Every structure is written in C-alpha cells, then in structure tokens.
C-alpha cells in the first residue's frame, strides 16, 4: 500500500469538491499536497492517473471551462450534489432489514460491496442493526467461478469474451439473473448478432474483459421476462387423463383438475385431467410413480408407459 | 481495485462516519467497515495528512491520536466539508438490493413490509434503470404460506403442514415445530422439528400446500444441523449402486451427485450413493429401458415389483373395459 498515494488522492478529491469553479491543472499542482516536487512529465502522468482512479471509484470528476470565450481552458471540479449520497432515511424496522442484508452474500466480493454500502449508510447517520435475527437465514451463493467477473462487467457495462458451446463469443452483458440456484447472463452476443442467454456454469473458460467500461448502452424497454423465457417451463401442449392413487403424485394433482365422471377405477384411485408439455417427458414422469399413477388416455401415451414399465418388470 | 483505491473509497465514508459517531470505538468502527483494527489505524494515519488545499496546519483534519492509541476511541474534527458519504456505486447498491430481496423471501408481517419499503427507497436512489441490472427469483410458496410460517415462528407455535413430498411422491401432513426460514441454492426452506419423525427436517416452501395451527408450542431443541449437506450428504446407511445405462440416460451423471462415471460399451457405467430406496425405485422406473444392468441386482427388485404391480393394474383396467384398447 502507498499511504502517500491515498493522501494525495484524498487531498485532490477535497480540493475539487471545495472548488466553486473549474480548477486548472496548474492551480491544482500548486495547492494539492503531493504534486509539489514532481517534474512536469511526472505531474502530468500522476494527475491523469489520480483523476482516472477517482472516476473508477465512482467520484464524478467533471471536466469543463469557466469561460465561454476560451472553451479550451480546461479545468476540473466535483459538484457536491453529484458526489454526495442524496438524502435518504430509514425507519428502525427498515434498518433491521438492512442489517440482515449484510449476511446474505456467500461470495467475498459481493459481501464486501454490501458491507461498503452499509458503511456509507452508517456514515449518513443510519444504523443498520447488525445483530442476527432469529428465525431467518437468507443466503445467496454463487458457486460459478464466472460470477464475480461477470457481475463486475455487467455493473460497469464492459464487453466480455468467453467460450460457450464451442464458440468464442463477445458479449455485451445486460442482466445477471438467478433462477433455482443457478446464475444466468442475458446480453447482446456480438458474435451471433442477437440477444442471448448464457448459463454461467456452462462457460467454457474464465470471461475476460474487452475494452473499456461504459462501452454500450442497455436497450431501452429491456424486458427481463422476455429474455429469460427460455428458463421457464414450456407451455402445456396436450392433456392426459390419469388415475392417481390417494395422496400420491402431488406434482400431478397440483397442476391437474379432478375428473368427476370417470369410468370405474381400481379402489383408492381418482381420475385427474393433467396438462403436459412433451410426450417423452410426461411418459418418464408417470413411469416414475410406478403403480400410483395410471394413464387412462390418450391411448398412445398409455402404450408408451406400458412399454417402458414392461422393460423394468422383466 | 488496487489497495489505494479501496482505501480512498473507505476514507471518503470514514470521515463522515466519524463525524456522525463522535468518540467512536476503534474495534466497532473497524467492524462496520469490514476491516481489521490495524487497517483502520493505517487509515487514520493517512487522514492525519489530509485536509483543505494549501496544507496549512489549520487546514488539516484533526484526529486525537493519543485517544486512539491509548483508549481505542476516535475523535475526528475539522472536516465539515466532508460530512456526507459519497453516493453508492452501482455495485454497492445492487448488491444491497439483491440481498434485501433474499431477506424479503424469509420475512413476513411488519418485518416483511419494512423490507419492501427499504427496497423501494434504495431503488429510488439507485435509479430505475440501474436497479434492473440483476434478476433474482427463488422457488417459494404463495405469500400466505410464508406469512403463516413467519407468524408461527415468531409466536413459537407448532403447525400442521400439508406437504407434497418429492422423493416419495405423496402428500403428508406432518406436525412441525417451526424454527427458521432459509434461502439456499435458489429455494426457500422451512427448517423445523418434525414431531412425527422426532428429528430436524427441512421443507421446501414451494411444496407446502397449506399451513394450519397445531397443538402446542415450540420446545427448545437447540440448533438444527448445518444445512448445506442437503441431499449430497453421505449418510452412513447409503449404499453404493452401479447402473449401466445407455447414452440417453447420461444426464443422470450431471443431475445427481455420482461417485464415478465411465464409458462402457457405447453407454455409461455410473456409481451412485443411494440413501433412500424410494428414490432409486423412482429413478429406475423413470429410466426404464435405458438401464441395462443394476449392481447389486437386488437393488432393482423394488422397481421391478412396482412395475409389475402397475402392469397388473393396467391389465385389470383394460380387461374390465374401463379403458378401451382401441387407439
């Protein structure tokens, strides 16, 4: 660590924050501790890097001119209203919820970012309650090694490159989304020229960034529901009538409706009308229930089930 | 981010923090910022040289270093111009918003409403566009089930669940002493003491159809066992079963925790640890003709019996004319 560097950047930030007008470089060089004693070239280099560093941590360093007559006289400042956390207030109950948030992330970088957000709230005089609440234990994990680099790239709008299904891709990350314990990235696949969804666990190598942050805009009216439709079960295409024994096969009963006027069934069975998507998946599912579920119709489906059961009974 | 950047980001929050918390405790402050006390001391040493441009003695931030060294208390002054923290970065506010959405999944009643209102305030600060950058959805129940469970946990009252069990594929109605709602791996769970089983059990909320009050309260039973084993945990009674399957059944090696997978005669040989015979029976029935061999052979007996029973029921149905044989 370089304490001198931290001091200098802090002093620069304060100097720009206190400025009423755009300050030119020469003035900054004179008043900010840490620039004195540098050669012209060293000062130029150091000042440019410090400015980039401030912007990288989110400090809005503005560039402009004080004079419309001499627009080339460039100076710098930080506008207080762009810099400071806007007024925000939380009730005690809300502060308790915020305190719980610090325990949610199971991945180091995200946990740090949450802690850093909560530290800012504390600095604004809000006190998130850090004590553990009994009765709740929320946790979000991200086992995928690609998660943290893609999180960073998504937040900063940085293009990434990675291999996926045997193809090298260049992707503009739009949205990361978490479904049933897995992370997905929705974005614009430049290689394919279309919006695509990627499962993070299936990335073939570590994503690497391409170019600078802020390289693209997210589409207006971006519809996350539309983008993640492939993750939802396909709509039902057909219907079967099945006989279900008693309390068995709750998954089928949940999506089905009871049938009243069924023909006589074995004792303990009731008839249900159940929608399904694909023959193959439904046959497999029904077979899994063994003697607890019988297909009544369609007959073709029933024959497939009987055929597969016969293979097991042999 | 380099260490200097991390440090400057922290300092920009630390200065207003110390002004909002006069005479702050060193250890508590370090904890609030997620750093060691030693790192915090290094931060204070940097601030010692920071202040208004010009660098005159009166321009610098004042810190009572003696009080820090001797009593572990921090007093900082002469920094009115840095009395508010910087805005959230998008990473910070998004990580906080997503974490709160997970908190929302396990809270009910007034606590749940507080999470909603906190989320609304943060989303406003983040900006509509920015707060859409991360999606978060977990498998859970309708909110009424969560509300009832949260209320029962708070009141320490037992509940009767209507639970659609997965492995055994049947609905049961266990009486449970509810302990905690958890979010793990994309699902919301109830951890509780099952009176029927006389043991800790976890129940997926998306499989709880209803929650009703039951007799009695919640006894003190200590902490439930660690969650994360899930059904990956190797139970002592688990048996090693080897399936020889066709290519079409290769998915099982991605879907279930397997001991080993190897190529075998244009198919696969997969070793599974089976803790629950009902699970293996269901798997074999689903795989049907895709299973070529099971070792030990008696592990397949229960599936074979189930398939035979089903076939007899079909024969009965078809024989009785309830179901026509015509296509």
Coordinates of N, CA and C in Angstrom, one line a residue, chain A residues 1-3 5-7 9-11 14-15 17-18 31 53 56-59 80-91 93-94 97-98 100-101 104-105 110 113-124 127 135-140 143 151-152 154-157 174-181 183 218 222 224 245 247-251 253-254 263-266 269 280 284 287-291 293-296 299 302-303 305-306 308-314, chain B residues 1-5 7-9 11-13 15-17 20-21 32-34 39 46-47 49-55 81-92 94-96 98-100 102-103 106-107 114-115 117-118 121-122 125 129 132-138 153 164-165 168-171 179-187 206-209 248 282 284-290 303-304 306-311 313-314 316-318 322-327:
Chain A
X1 N 0.8 -1.2 0.0 CA 0.0 0.0 0.0 C 0.9 1.2 0.0
X2 N 0.4 2.3 -0.6 CA 1.1 3.5 -0.7 C 0.3 4.6 0.0
X3 N 0.6 4.9 1.3 CA -0.1 5.9 2.0 C 0.0 7.2 1.3
X5 N 0.0 7.9 -1.8 CA -0.9 8.0 -2.9 C -2.3 8.2 -2.4
X6 N -2.7 7.5 -1.3 CA -4.0 7.7 -0.8 C -4.2 9.1 -0.3
X7 N -3.2 9.6 0.4 CA -3.2 11.0 0.9 C -3.4 12.0 -0.2
X9 N -4.6 11.5 -3.3 CA -5.9 11.4 -4.0 C -7.0 12.0 -3.1
X10 N -6.9 11.7 -1.8 CA -7.9 12.4 -0.8 C -7.8 13.9 -0.9
X11 N -6.6 14.4 -0.9 CA -6.4 15.9 -1.0 C -6.9 16.4 -2.3
X14 N -10.8 16.4 -2.1 CA -11.3 17.5 -1.3 C -11.1 18.9 -2.0
X15 N -10.0 19.1 -2.7 CA -9.7 20.3 -3.4 C -10.8 20.5 -4.5
X17 N -13.7 19.1 -4.7 CA -15.0 19.2 -4.1 C -15.3 20.7 -3.5
X18 N -14.2 21.3 -3.1 CA -14.4 22.7 -2.5 C -14.4 23.7 -3.6
X31 N -1.6 23.7 -5.2 CA -2.3 23.7 -3.9 C -2.4 22.2 -3.3
X53 N -8.4 7.3 -11.3 CA -8.7 6.5 -10.1 C -9.9 6.9 -9.4
X56 N -12.8 5.9 -11.3 CA -13.0 4.4 -11.2 C -13.8 4.1 -9.9
X57 N -13.6 4.9 -8.9 CA -14.3 4.5 -7.6 C -15.6 5.2 -7.6
X58 N -16.0 5.9 -8.6 CA -17.3 6.5 -8.7 C -17.4 7.9 -8.4
X59 N -16.3 8.6 -8.2 CA -16.3 10.0 -7.9 C -16.5 10.8 -9.2
X80 N -20.8 19.0 -5.6 CA -21.3 18.4 -4.4 C -22.5 17.6 -4.6
X81 N -23.5 18.1 -5.3 CA -24.8 17.4 -5.5 C -24.6 16.1 -6.3
X82 N -23.6 16.0 -7.1 CA -23.4 14.8 -7.8 C -22.5 13.8 -7.0
X83 N -21.8 14.3 -6.0 CA -20.9 13.5 -5.2 C -21.6 12.9 -4.0
X84 N -22.4 13.7 -3.3 CA -22.9 13.2 -2.0 C -24.1 12.2 -2.2
X85 N -24.2 11.3 -1.2 CA -25.4 10.5 -1.1 C -26.6 11.3 -1.0
X86 N -27.6 11.2 -1.8 CA -28.8 12.0 -1.7 C -29.5 11.7 -0.3
X87 N -30.3 12.6 0.2 CA -31.0 12.4 1.5 C -31.8 11.1 1.4
X88 N -31.6 10.3 2.4 CA -32.3 9.0 2.5 C -32.4 8.7 4.0
X89 N -33.6 8.2 4.3 CA -33.9 7.9 5.7 C -34.6 6.6 5.9
X90 N -34.2 5.9 6.9 CA -34.9 4.6 7.1 C -35.4 4.5 8.5
X91 N -36.6 3.8 8.6 CA -37.2 3.6 10.0 C -36.4 2.5 10.7
X93 N -37.4 -0.4 11.7 CA -37.6 -1.7 11.2 C -36.9 -1.9 9.8
X94 N -36.8 -0.8 9.0 CA -36.1 -0.9 7.8 C -34.6 -1.1 8.0
X97 N -33.8 -4.7 8.7 CA -33.8 -5.4 7.4 C -32.4 -5.2 6.7
X98 N -32.0 -4.0 6.7 CA -30.7 -3.6 6.1 C -29.6 -4.4 6.7
X100 N -29.7 -7.3 8.2 CA -29.7 -8.7 7.7 C -29.1 -8.8 6.4
X101 N -29.2 -7.8 5.5 CA -28.6 -7.9 4.2 C -27.1 -8.2 4.2
X104 N -26.1 -11.9 3.7 CA -26.8 -12.7 2.7 C -25.8 -13.3 1.7
X105 N -24.8 -12.5 1.2 CA -24.0 -13.0 0.1 C -23.0 -14.0 0.6
X110 N -19.0 -9.8 -3.3 CA -20.4 -9.2 -3.1 C -20.6 -8.9 -1.6
X113 N -19.1 -5.6 -1.0 CA -19.8 -4.5 -1.6 C -21.0 -4.1 -0.8
X114 N -21.6 -5.2 -0.2 CA -22.8 -4.9 0.7 C -22.3 -4.2 2.0
X115 N -21.2 -4.6 2.5 CA -20.7 -4.0 3.7 C -20.3 -2.6 3.4
X116 N -19.7 -2.3 2.3 CA -19.3 -1.0 1.9 C -20.6 -0.1 1.7
X117 N -21.7 -0.6 1.2 CA -22.9 0.2 1.0 C -23.4 0.5 2.4
X118 N -23.4 -0.5 3.3 CA -24.0 -0.3 4.7 C -23.1 0.7 5.4
X119 N -21.8 0.7 5.2 CA -20.9 1.7 5.9 C -21.2 3.1 5.4
X120 N -21.6 3.3 4.2 CA -22.0 4.6 3.7 C -23.3 5.0 4.4
X121 N -24.2 4.1 4.6 CA -25.4 4.4 5.3 C -25.1 4.8 6.7
X122 N -24.2 4.1 7.4 CA -23.8 4.4 8.7 C -23.2 5.8 8.8
X123 N -22.4 6.1 7.7 CA -21.7 7.4 7.7 C -22.8 8.5 7.5
X124 N -23.9 8.1 7.0 CA -25.0 9.1 6.8 C -25.9 9.1 8.1
X127 N -28.4 3.6 11.3 CA -27.7 2.5 11.9 C -28.3 1.1 11.6
X135 N -34.8 -16.9 13.5 CA -36.0 -17.3 12.6 C -35.8 -17.0 11.1
X136 N -34.7 -16.4 10.7 CA -34.4 -16.2 9.3 C -33.0 -16.4 9.0
X137 N -32.7 -17.0 7.8 CA -31.4 -17.2 7.4 C -31.3 -17.2 5.8
X138 N -31.4 -16.0 5.3 CA -31.3 -15.9 3.8 C -29.9 -15.9 3.3
X139 N -29.7 -16.6 2.2 CA -28.3 -16.7 1.7 C -28.4 -16.8 0.2
X140 N -27.5 -16.1 -0.5 CA -27.3 -16.3 -1.9 C -25.9 -16.7 -2.2
X143 N -21.7 -20.3 -6.9 CA -20.5 -21.3 -7.0 C -19.8 -21.1 -8.3
X151 N -20.3 -10.2 -12.9 CA -21.0 -9.2 -12.1 C -20.4 -7.8 -12.3
X152 N -19.1 -7.8 -12.2 CA -18.3 -6.5 -12.4 C -18.6 -6.0 -13.8
X154 N -21.1 -6.6 -15.8 CA -22.5 -6.1 -16.0 C -22.7 -4.8 -15.4
X155 N -22.1 -4.6 -14.2 CA -22.3 -3.3 -13.5 C -21.6 -2.2 -14.2
X156 N -20.5 -2.5 -14.8 CA -19.7 -1.4 -15.4 C -19.9 -1.3 -16.9
X157 N -20.8 -2.1 -17.4 CA -21.1 -2.2 -18.9 C -19.8 -2.3 -19.7
X174 N -26.0 -7.5 -20.2 CA -27.2 -6.7 -19.8 C -27.6 -6.9 -18.4
X175 N -28.0 -8.2 -18.1 CA -28.6 -8.5 -16.9 C -28.1 -9.9 -16.4
X176 N -27.8 -9.9 -15.1 CA -27.5 -11.2 -14.5 C -28.8 -11.7 -13.7
X177 N -29.1 -12.9 -13.9 CA -30.3 -13.3 -13.2 C -30.2 -14.7 -12.5
X178 N -30.8 -14.8 -11.4 CA -30.7 -16.0 -10.5 C -32.0 -16.8 -10.6
X179 N -31.9 -18.1 -11.0 CA -33.1 -18.9 -11.1 C -32.7 -20.3 -10.5
X180 N -33.5 -20.7 -9.6 CA -33.4 -22.1 -9.0 C -31.9 -22.4 -8.7
X181 N -31.2 -21.4 -8.1 CA -29.9 -21.7 -7.6 C -28.8 -21.6 -8.7
X183 N -27.0 -19.1 -11.8 CA -26.9 -17.8 -12.4 C -26.9 -17.8 -13.9
X218 N -27.6 -0.2 -22.4 CA -28.6 -1.2 -22.4 C -29.8 -0.8 -23.2
X222 N -35.9 -2.8 -22.0 CA -35.4 -4.1 -22.0 C -36.4 -4.9 -21.1
X224 N -36.9 -8.2 -19.0 CA -36.2 -9.3 -18.4 C -37.0 -10.6 -18.6
X245 N -53.5 -42.6 -7.3 CA -53.9 -43.3 -6.0 C -53.8 -42.4 -4.8
X247 N -53.2 -40.0 -2.0 CA -52.4 -38.7 -1.8 C -51.1 -38.8 -2.6
X248 N -51.0 -39.7 -3.5 CA -49.8 -39.9 -4.3 C -49.7 -38.8 -5.4
X249 N -48.5 -38.7 -5.9 CA -48.2 -37.8 -7.1 C -48.7 -36.4 -6.9
X250 N -48.3 -35.7 -5.8 CA -48.8 -34.4 -5.6 C -48.5 -33.4 -6.8
X251 N -47.3 -33.6 -7.4 CA -47.0 -32.7 -8.5 C -48.0 -32.8 -9.7
X253 N -51.2 -33.7 -9.3 CA -52.5 -33.2 -8.8 C -52.5 -31.7 -8.7
X254 N -51.3 -31.1 -8.4 CA -51.2 -29.7 -8.3 C -51.5 -29.0 -9.6
X263 N -64.8 -43.4 -15.6 CA -65.2 -44.8 -15.6 C -64.7 -45.5 -14.4
X264 N -65.2 -46.7 -14.0 CA -64.7 -47.3 -12.8 C -63.2 -47.5 -12.7
X265 N -62.7 -47.2 -11.6 CA -61.2 -47.3 -11.4 C -60.9 -48.3 -10.3
X266 N -59.6 -48.7 -10.2 CA -59.3 -49.6 -9.1 C -59.5 -48.8 -7.8
X269 N -58.3 -45.1 -6.2 CA -57.8 -44.2 -7.3 C -58.9 -43.1 -7.6
X280 N -42.6 -37.4 -24.3 CA -41.5 -38.1 -23.8 C -41.3 -37.8 -22.3
X284 N -42.0 -40.4 -19.0 CA -41.0 -40.6 -18.0 C -41.5 -40.3 -16.6
X287 N -44.1 -42.9 -15.4 CA -43.4 -44.1 -15.0 C -42.8 -44.1 -13.7
X288 N -42.2 -42.9 -13.3 CA -41.5 -42.8 -12.0 C -42.5 -43.0 -10.8
X289 N -43.8 -42.8 -11.0 CA -44.7 -43.0 -9.9 C -45.1 -44.5 -9.8
X290 N -44.7 -45.3 -10.7 CA -45.0 -46.8 -10.6 C -46.5 -47.0 -10.6
X291 N -46.9 -47.9 -9.6 CA -48.3 -48.2 -9.6 C -49.2 -47.2 -9.0
X293 N -49.8 -44.1 -10.4 CA -50.4 -43.3 -11.4 C -50.6 -44.2 -12.7
X294 N -51.8 -44.2 -13.2 CA -52.1 -45.0 -14.5 C -52.6 -44.0 -15.5
X295 N -52.1 -44.1 -16.7 CA -52.6 -43.3 -17.8 C -53.9 -43.9 -18.4
X296 N -55.0 -43.1 -18.4 CA -56.3 -43.6 -19.0 C -56.3 -43.2 -20.5
X299 N -54.6 -43.1 -25.5 CA -54.2 -44.5 -25.6 C -52.7 -44.6 -26.0
X302 N -50.6 -44.1 -23.2 CA -50.7 -45.3 -22.2 C -49.8 -46.4 -22.7
X303 N -49.8 -46.6 -24.1 CA -49.0 -47.7 -24.6 C -47.5 -47.5 -24.4
X305 N -46.2 -45.8 -21.9 CA -45.9 -46.1 -20.5 C -45.8 -47.6 -20.2
X306 N -46.8 -48.3 -20.7 CA -46.8 -49.8 -20.5 C -45.6 -50.4 -21.1
X308 N -42.6 -49.1 -21.4 CA -41.4 -48.8 -20.6 C -41.5 -49.6 -19.2
X309 N -42.7 -49.6 -18.7 CA -42.8 -50.4 -17.4 C -42.4 -51.9 -17.7
X310 N -42.8 -52.4 -18.8 CA -42.6 -53.8 -19.1 C -41.1 -54.0 -19.2
X311 N -40.3 -53.0 -19.6 CA -38.9 -53.2 -19.7 C -38.3 -53.3 -18.3
X312 N -38.9 -52.6 -17.3 CA -38.4 -52.7 -15.9 C -38.9 -54.0 -15.3
X313 N -40.1 -54.4 -15.6 CA -40.6 -55.6 -14.9 C -39.9 -56.9 -15.3
X314 N -39.3 -56.9 -16.5 CA -38.7 -58.1 -17.0 C -37.6 -58.6 -16.0
Chain B
X1 N -9.7 -3.9 -7.9 CA -9.3 -2.5 -7.5 C -8.1 -2.5 -6.6
X2 N -7.2 -1.6 -6.8 CA -5.9 -1.6 -6.1 C -6.2 -1.2 -4.6
X3 N -5.3 -1.5 -3.7 CA -5.5 -1.2 -2.3 C -5.7 0.3 -2.1
X4 N -5.0 1.1 -2.8 CA -5.1 2.6 -2.6 C -6.5 3.0 -2.9
X5 N -7.1 2.5 -4.0 CA -8.5 2.9 -4.4 C -9.4 2.4 -3.3
X7 N -8.8 2.0 -0.2 CA -8.6 2.8 1.0 C -9.2 4.2 0.8
X8 N -9.0 4.8 -0.4 CA -9.6 6.1 -0.5 C -11.2 6.0 -0.5
X9 N -11.7 5.0 -1.1 CA -13.2 4.8 -1.0 C -13.6 4.7 0.4
X11 N -12.0 5.9 3.1 CA -11.7 7.1 3.8 C -12.9 8.1 3.5
X12 N -13.4 8.1 2.3 CA -14.4 9.1 2.0 C -15.7 8.8 2.8
X13 N -15.9 7.5 3.2 CA -17.0 7.2 4.1 C -16.6 7.3 5.6
X15 N -14.6 9.5 7.0 CA -14.6 10.9 7.6 C -16.1 11.3 8.0
X16 N -17.1 11.1 7.1 CA -18.4 11.4 7.6 C -18.9 10.5 8.8
X17 N -18.5 9.2 8.7 CA -18.9 8.3 9.8 C -18.4 8.8 11.1
X20 N -20.4 11.6 12.4 CA -21.7 11.2 12.8 C -21.7 10.4 14.1
X21 N -20.5 9.8 14.4 CA -20.3 9.0 15.6 C -19.2 9.5 16.4
X32 N -17.6 -2.2 11.3 CA -18.6 -1.5 10.4 C -18.1 -1.4 9.0
X33 N -16.7 -1.2 8.9 CA -16.1 -1.1 7.6 C -15.6 -2.4 7.0
X34 N -15.7 -3.5 7.8 CA -15.2 -4.8 7.3 C -13.7 -4.9 7.2
X39 N -5.8 -2.2 10.1 CA -6.0 -1.5 8.8 C -6.7 -0.1 9.1
X46 N -3.3 8.0 7.5 CA -3.4 8.7 6.2 C -4.2 10.0 6.4
X47 N -5.3 9.9 7.1 CA -6.2 11.1 7.3 C -5.4 12.2 8.0
X49 N -2.8 13.4 7.4 CA -2.2 14.3 6.4 C -3.1 14.8 5.3
X50 N -4.4 14.8 5.6 CA -5.4 15.2 4.6 C -6.1 16.4 5.1
X51 N -6.5 17.3 4.1 CA -7.2 18.4 4.5 C -7.5 19.3 3.3
X52 N -7.8 20.6 3.7 CA -8.1 21.6 2.6 C -6.8 21.9 1.9
X53 N -7.0 22.3 0.6 CA -5.8 22.7 -0.2 C -5.1 23.8 0.5
X54 N -3.8 23.8 0.3 CA -3.0 24.9 0.9 C -2.0 24.2 1.9
X55 N -2.5 23.3 2.6 CA -1.7 22.5 3.5 C -1.2 23.2 4.7
X81 N -16.6 19.9 5.7 CA -16.8 19.8 4.2 C -17.0 18.4 3.7
X82 N -16.7 17.4 4.6 CA -16.9 16.0 4.2 C -17.8 15.4 5.2
X83 N -19.0 15.9 5.3 CA -19.9 15.4 6.4 C -20.9 14.4 5.8
X84 N -20.9 14.2 4.5 CA -21.8 13.2 3.9 C -21.0 12.2 3.1
X85 N -21.4 10.9 3.1 CA -20.7 9.9 2.3 C -21.0 10.1 0.9
X86 N -20.1 9.5 0.1 CA -20.3 9.5 -1.4 C -21.6 8.7 -1.7
X87 N -22.1 9.0 -2.9 CA -23.2 8.1 -3.5 C -22.8 6.7 -3.5
X88 N -23.8 5.8 -3.5 CA -23.5 4.4 -3.7 C -22.9 4.2 -5.1
X89 N -21.9 3.3 -5.2 CA -21.6 2.8 -6.6 C -22.7 1.9 -7.0
X90 N -22.8 1.6 -8.3 CA -23.8 0.7 -8.8 C -23.6 -0.7 -8.2
X91 N -22.3 -1.1 -8.0 CA -22.1 -2.4 -7.4 C -22.6 -2.5 -6.0
X92 N -22.4 -1.4 -5.2 CA -22.8 -1.4 -3.8 C -24.3 -1.5 -3.7
X94 N -26.6 -2.3 -5.9 CA -27.2 -3.5 -6.5 C -27.0 -4.7 -5.5
X95 N -25.8 -4.8 -5.0 CA -25.6 -6.0 -4.1 C -26.5 -5.9 -2.9
X96 N -26.7 -4.7 -2.4 CA -27.6 -4.5 -1.3 C -29.1 -4.8 -1.7
X98 N -30.2 -6.8 -4.1 CA -30.4 -8.2 -4.3 C -30.4 -8.9 -2.9
X99 N -29.5 -8.5 -2.0 CA -29.5 -9.2 -0.7 C -30.8 -8.9 0.0
X100 N -31.4 -7.7 -0.1 CA -32.7 -7.5 0.5 C -33.8 -8.3 -0.1
X102 N -33.5 -11.3 -1.1 CA -33.4 -12.6 -0.4 C -34.0 -12.5 1.0
X103 N -33.8 -11.4 1.7 CA -34.3 -11.2 3.0 C -35.8 -11.2 3.0
X106 N -37.9 -14.4 3.3 CA -38.0 -15.2 4.6 C -38.6 -14.4 5.7
X107 N -39.2 -13.2 5.3 CA -39.8 -12.4 6.4 C -41.3 -12.2 6.1
X114 N -41.4 -3.8 6.1 CA -40.3 -2.9 6.2 C -39.2 -3.2 5.2
X115 N -39.1 -4.5 4.8 CA -38.1 -4.8 3.7 C -38.6 -4.2 2.4
X117 N -40.4 -1.5 2.0 CA -40.3 -0.1 1.9 C -38.8 0.3 1.8
X118 N -37.9 -0.5 2.5 CA -36.5 -0.2 2.4 C -36.0 -0.4 0.9
X121 N -37.1 2.5 -1.3 CA -36.2 3.7 -1.1 C -34.9 3.5 -1.8
X122 N -34.3 2.3 -1.7 CA -33.0 2.1 -2.3 C -33.1 2.1 -3.8
X125 N -33.0 5.6 -5.0 CA -31.7 6.1 -5.0 C -30.8 5.5 -6.2
X129 N -33.4 2.3 -14.0 CA -32.6 1.5 -15.0 C -31.6 0.7 -14.3
X132 N -32.5 -2.6 -12.3 CA -33.0 -3.7 -13.1 C -31.8 -4.6 -13.6
X133 N -30.6 -4.3 -13.2 CA -29.4 -5.0 -13.8 C -29.2 -6.4 -13.3
X134 N -29.9 -6.7 -12.2 CA -29.8 -8.1 -11.7 C -31.2 -8.7 -11.3
X135 N -31.5 -9.8 -11.8 CA -32.8 -10.5 -11.5 C -32.6 -11.5 -10.5
X136 N -33.6 -11.7 -9.7 CA -33.5 -12.7 -8.6 C -34.8 -13.4 -8.4
X137 N -34.9 -14.7 -8.5 CA -36.1 -15.4 -8.3 C -35.8 -16.7 -7.6
X138 N -36.5 -17.0 -6.6 CA -36.3 -18.3 -5.9 C -37.7 -19.1 -6.0
X153 N -43.4 -18.9 13.7 CA -42.0 -18.9 14.2 C -41.9 -17.8 15.3
X164 N -46.2 -31.7 0.0 CA -46.1 -32.5 -1.2 C -44.7 -33.1 -1.3
X165 N -44.5 -34.2 -0.6 CA -43.1 -34.8 -0.6 C -42.7 -35.1 -2.0
X168 N -40.8 -39.4 -2.2 CA -41.9 -40.5 -2.1 C -43.1 -40.1 -2.8
X169 N -43.1 -38.9 -3.4 CA -44.3 -38.5 -4.3 C -45.6 -38.7 -3.6
X170 N -45.7 -38.2 -2.4 CA -47.0 -38.3 -1.8 C -47.2 -37.1 -0.8
X171 N -48.5 -36.7 -0.6 CA -48.8 -35.6 0.3 C -48.9 -36.1 1.7
X179 N -38.8 -23.5 13.1 CA -37.6 -22.9 13.7 C -37.1 -21.7 12.9
X180 N -37.0 -21.8 11.5 CA -36.4 -20.8 10.8 C -36.7 -20.9 9.3
X181 N -36.8 -19.8 8.6 CA -37.0 -19.8 7.2 C -35.6 -19.4 6.5
X182 N -35.3 -20.2 5.5 CA -33.9 -20.1 5.0 C -34.0 -20.0 3.4
X183 N -33.1 -19.2 2.8 CA -33.0 -19.3 1.4 C -31.6 -19.9 1.1
X184 N -31.7 -21.0 0.3 CA -30.5 -21.8 0.0 C -30.6 -22.2 -1.4
X185 N -29.6 -22.0 -2.2 CA -29.5 -22.5 -3.6 C -30.7 -22.3 -4.4
X186 N -31.4 -21.2 -4.2 CA -32.5 -20.9 -5.1 C -33.8 -21.3 -4.6
X187 N -33.9 -22.0 -3.4 CA -35.2 -22.4 -2.9 C -35.3 -21.8 -1.5
X206 N -42.1 -24.3 -1.7 CA -42.9 -24.4 -2.9 C -43.6 -25.8 -2.9
X207 N -43.3 -26.6 -1.9 CA -44.0 -27.9 -1.8 C -45.0 -27.9 -0.6
X208 N -45.1 -26.8 0.1 CA -46.1 -26.7 1.2 C -47.4 -26.1 0.7
X209 N -48.4 -27.0 0.7 CA -49.7 -26.5 0.1 C -50.5 -25.7 1.1
X248 N -28.6 -42.2 -23.7 CA -29.8 -41.3 -23.4 C -29.9 -41.0 -22.0
X282 N -37.8 -44.9 -8.0 CA -38.4 -43.9 -8.9 C -37.4 -43.7 -10.1
X284 N -35.2 -45.7 -11.4 CA -35.2 -46.9 -12.3 C -36.4 -46.9 -13.1
X285 N -37.6 -46.6 -12.5 CA -38.8 -46.6 -13.2 C -38.8 -45.5 -14.3
X286 N -38.2 -44.4 -14.0 CA -38.2 -43.3 -15.0 C -37.3 -43.7 -16.1
X287 N -36.1 -44.3 -15.8 CA -35.2 -44.6 -16.9 C -35.6 -45.8 -17.7
X288 N -36.4 -46.7 -17.2 CA -37.0 -47.8 -18.0 C -35.9 -48.5 -18.8
X289 N -36.2 -48.6 -20.1 CA -35.3 -49.5 -20.9 C -33.9 -48.9 -21.1
X290 N -33.7 -47.7 -20.6 CA -32.3 -47.1 -20.7 C -31.3 -47.7 -19.7
X303 N -38.1 -51.7 -7.8 CA -38.6 -51.1 -9.1 C -39.3 -52.1 -9.9
X304 N -38.7 -53.3 -10.0 CA -39.3 -54.4 -10.8 C -40.7 -54.7 -10.2
X306 N -42.7 -52.8 -8.5 CA -43.6 -51.7 -8.7 C -44.1 -51.7 -10.1
X307 N -43.2 -52.0 -11.1 CA -43.6 -52.0 -12.5 C -44.6 -53.1 -12.7
X308 N -44.3 -54.3 -12.1 CA -45.2 -55.4 -12.3 C -46.6 -55.1 -11.7
X309 N -46.6 -54.4 -10.5 CA -47.9 -54.1 -9.9 C -48.7 -53.1 -10.9
X310 N -47.9 -52.2 -11.4 CA -48.6 -51.2 -12.3 C -49.1 -51.9 -13.5
X311 N -48.4 -52.9 -14.1 CA -48.8 -53.6 -15.3 C -50.1 -54.4 -15.0
X313 N -52.3 -53.6 -12.7 CA -53.4 -52.7 -12.7 C -53.9 -52.3 -14.1
X314 N -53.0 -52.1 -15.0 CA -53.4 -51.8 -16.4 C -54.2 -53.0 -16.9
X316 N -56.0 -55.1 -15.4 CA -57.3 -55.1 -14.8 C -58.2 -54.0 -15.5
X317 N -57.6 -52.8 -15.6 CA -58.4 -51.7 -16.2 C -58.8 -52.1 -17.6
X318 N -57.9 -52.6 -18.4 CA -58.1 -52.9 -19.8 C -59.1 -54.0 -19.9
X322 N -62.9 -50.4 -18.7 CA -62.9 -49.0 -18.3 C -62.1 -48.2 -19.3
X323 N -61.1 -48.9 -19.8 CA -60.2 -48.2 -20.8 C -60.2 -49.0 -22.0
X324 N -60.5 -48.4 -23.2 CA -60.6 -49.2 -24.4 C -59.2 -49.5 -24.9
X325 N -59.1 -50.6 -25.6 CA -57.8 -50.9 -26.2 C -57.6 -50.3 -27.5
X326 N -58.7 -49.8 -28.1 CA -58.6 -49.1 -29.4 C -57.8 -47.8 -29.3
X327 N -57.0 -47.5 -30.3 CA -56.2 -46.3 -30.3 C -57.1 -45.0 -30.3

